[in-house]
XYZ file of C-alpha atoms in Angstrom:
217
model
C 23.821 -6.368 -6.045
C 22.647 -9.513 -4.260
C 19.316 -8.901 -2.495
C 18.155 -12.480 -2.010
C 16.652 -13.192 1.449
C 19.065 -14.325 4.156
C 18.272 -16.530 7.174
C 16.683 -14.618 10.047
C 19.456 -15.839 12.344
C 22.070 -13.863 10.396
C 22.690 -10.546 12.209
C 19.123 -10.315 13.588
C 19.887 -7.395 15.938
C 20.698 -5.211 12.965
C 18.316 -6.559 10.366
C 15.065 -6.756 12.338
C 15.203 -3.142 13.647
C 16.200 -1.973 10.157
C 13.232 -3.817 8.649
C 10.746 -2.372 11.143
C 12.150 1.157 10.896
C 12.118 0.994 7.111
C 8.497 -0.154 7.022
C 7.444 2.516 9.546
C 9.137 5.194 7.434
C 7.519 3.749 4.322
C 4.073 4.178 5.880
C 4.993 7.723 6.922
C 6.093 8.557 3.386
C 2.760 7.304 2.062
C 0.899 9.570 4.473
C 3.009 12.556 3.425
C 2.088 12.015 -0.210
C -1.595 11.615 0.690
C -1.545 14.922 2.578
C 0.293 16.589 -0.297
C -2.658 15.654 -2.564
C -0.607 16.026 -5.749
C -0.686 12.391 -6.830
C 0.211 9.053 -5.270
C 2.127 6.004 -6.395
C -0.032 3.542 -8.375
C -0.797 1.177 -5.481
C -1.713 4.060 -3.195
C -4.024 5.470 -5.870
C -5.814 2.122 -5.628
C -5.770 2.182 -1.817
C -7.167 5.703 -1.743
C -9.805 4.872 -4.326
C -10.953 1.883 -2.273
C -10.960 3.965 0.926
C -13.420 6.394 -0.698
C -15.796 3.501 -1.372
C -15.404 1.501 1.842
C -15.848 2.542 5.499
C -12.284 1.499 6.303
C -9.115 3.422 7.112
C -6.384 3.904 4.524
C -4.046 1.669 6.524
C -6.577 -1.131 6.837
C -7.184 -0.969 3.090
C -3.439 -1.395 2.463
C -3.373 -4.415 4.791
C -6.369 -6.078 3.127
C -4.891 -5.431 -0.307
C -1.600 -6.936 0.862
C -3.360 -10.091 2.057
C -5.222 -10.424 -1.258
C -1.955 -10.053 -3.148
C -0.369 -12.693 -0.909
C -3.133 -15.124 -1.888
C -2.050 -14.608 -5.497
C 1.383 -15.918 -4.478
C -0.044 -19.423 -4.000
C -0.322 -20.398 -7.694
C 2.980 -18.607 -8.331
C 4.671 -20.783 -5.664
C 6.204 -17.800 -3.940
C 7.306 -18.169 -0.321
C 6.773 -15.296 2.111
C 9.376 -14.337 4.684
C 9.142 -12.501 7.974
C 9.630 -9.271 6.037
C 6.589 -10.088 3.881
C 4.277 -10.423 6.884
C 5.783 -7.379 8.607
C 5.240 -5.384 5.412
C 1.488 -5.951 5.612
C 1.135 -5.222 9.333
C 3.651 -2.450 10.068
C 2.883 -0.263 7.054
C -0.854 -0.395 7.813
C -0.335 0.852 11.376
C 2.325 3.392 10.352
C 0.330 5.058 7.593
C -2.772 5.451 9.774
C -0.692 6.847 12.648
C 1.078 9.296 10.332
C -2.203 10.411 8.750
C -3.510 11.159 12.246
C -0.446 13.298 13.019
C 0.194 15.091 9.711
C -2.367 17.851 9.024
C -3.825 18.485 5.603
C -1.804 20.969 3.542
C -3.628 23.982 2.095
C -0.803 25.985 0.492
C 1.212 25.080 -2.574
C 4.612 25.210 -0.824
C 3.352 22.837 1.883
C 1.825 20.449 -0.637
C 4.929 20.395 -2.816
C 7.133 19.906 0.255
C 5.045 16.953 1.454
C 5.043 15.409 -2.004
C 8.797 15.800 -2.555
C 9.703 14.822 0.998
C 7.413 11.816 0.812
C 9.005 10.560 -2.394
C 12.555 10.933 -1.039
C 11.606 9.298 2.274
C 9.964 6.484 0.353
C 13.252 5.840 -1.432
C 15.136 5.741 1.879
C 12.506 3.479 3.455
C 12.457 1.129 0.466
C 16.228 0.753 0.568
C 16.094 0.082 4.317
C 13.521 -2.698 4.282
C 14.757 -4.254 1.032
C 18.361 -4.045 2.241
C 17.455 -5.978 5.401
C 16.926 -9.009 3.123
C 14.135 -10.581 5.177
C 11.716 -11.279 2.351
C 9.980 -9.178 -0.312
C 6.795 -7.209 0.189
C 3.575 -8.738 -1.180
C 3.512 -6.524 -4.272
C 7.206 -7.062 -5.072
C 6.747 -10.818 -4.712
C 3.760 -10.744 -7.066
C 5.880 -8.969 -9.651
C 8.845 -11.329 -9.409
C 6.580 -14.392 -9.262
C 4.716 -13.476 -12.441
C 7.998 -12.691 -14.185
C 9.435 -16.056 -13.161
C 6.349 -18.021 -14.264
C 5.832 -16.219 -17.578
C 9.433 -15.589 -18.586
C 8.674 -11.904 -19.111
C 11.013 -9.159 -17.946
C 10.620 -7.562 -14.529
C 10.253 -4.180 -16.213
C 7.374 -5.347 -18.413
C 5.562 -7.155 -15.606
C 5.916 -4.254 -13.168
C 4.706 -1.752 -15.762
C 1.689 -3.889 -16.645
C 0.701 -4.413 -13.003
C 1.083 -0.756 -12.071
C -0.862 0.491 -15.104
C -3.768 -1.800 -14.210
C -3.599 -0.787 -10.535
C -3.320 2.925 -11.348
C -6.238 2.987 -13.791
C -8.425 0.965 -11.408
C -7.593 3.252 -8.480
C -8.188 6.394 -10.528
C -11.586 5.137 -11.682
C -12.469 4.488 -8.030
C -11.566 8.070 -7.081
C -7.885 7.861 -6.133
C -5.585 10.843 -6.674
C -3.266 10.657 -9.678
C -1.236 13.667 -10.742
C 2.231 15.148 -11.001
C 3.246 13.290 -7.851
C 2.404 9.998 -9.548
C 4.666 10.830 -12.474
C 7.516 12.076 -10.285
C 7.273 8.983 -8.092
C 7.496 6.696 -11.111
C 10.567 8.536 -12.402
C 12.378 8.989 -9.089
C 11.714 5.956 -6.911
C 13.999 3.570 -8.816
C 17.054 5.849 -8.833
C 16.451 6.918 -5.219
C 16.184 3.347 -3.944
C 19.263 2.352 -5.917
C 21.204 5.292 -4.496
C 20.354 4.463 -0.869
C 20.674 0.672 -1.091
C 24.465 0.584 -0.565
C 23.928 2.301 2.799
C 21.448 -0.305 4.031
C 22.111 -3.585 2.213
C 23.245 -6.356 4.528
C 26.077 -8.135 2.711
C 25.982 -11.836 2.012
C 28.058 -13.681 4.606
C 31.291 -15.168 3.348
C 31.218 -18.961 3.030
C 32.849 -20.674 5.955
C 36.223 -22.246 5.257
C 36.205 -26.045 5.120
C 37.608 -27.705 8.174
C 41.240 -28.661 7.825
C 41.756 -32.365 7.215
C 43.990 -33.990 9.755
C 46.515 -36.470 8.529
C 47.445 -39.563 10.445
C 51.056 -40.585 10.453
C 51.914 -44.177 9.737
C 54.509 -46.023 11.804
């Protein structure tokens, strides 16, 4: 499945709203998992751990982390797209807004529902913004950039990054638990399942102009 970025001018009235909606839903899914308090994905464990140590909102922490990760793109010679910048900004606003609206859960059914719903919504949101093909998020670009520069597999690089991020976040006070494990197991299959619904297909190459022949007298 081809997911390489496409020019912004290709079908912008579908792709830009899809990108923004996907990122807004992604931030909402993060907030749902935070309120469920049963474990977050590795990067959000780091974000939450940092938010317990700094007088900053969860969303602002995600934005600052995204900018730091983008700086790591420079030696990797990665190029951001409009989707990369939107990823940093929109998710930060969306997760803070959702945290303000979603109350803390105090019963097990509510916590499990928020955790499960957040993971499924995260898969939908990931497929939506990735399928728009407007540039990878900062963390995805870091993964692919390191893989390209080192020759290591995407699987190995992603695992190494997320283990480091998870352990660091947990040591800082972030929440790791059953939700972390379920996210790791489910997010790949969920995103893959929803991608065909959202992926913008690669445009067909334009046919070469017909060559006109000149008749000779």
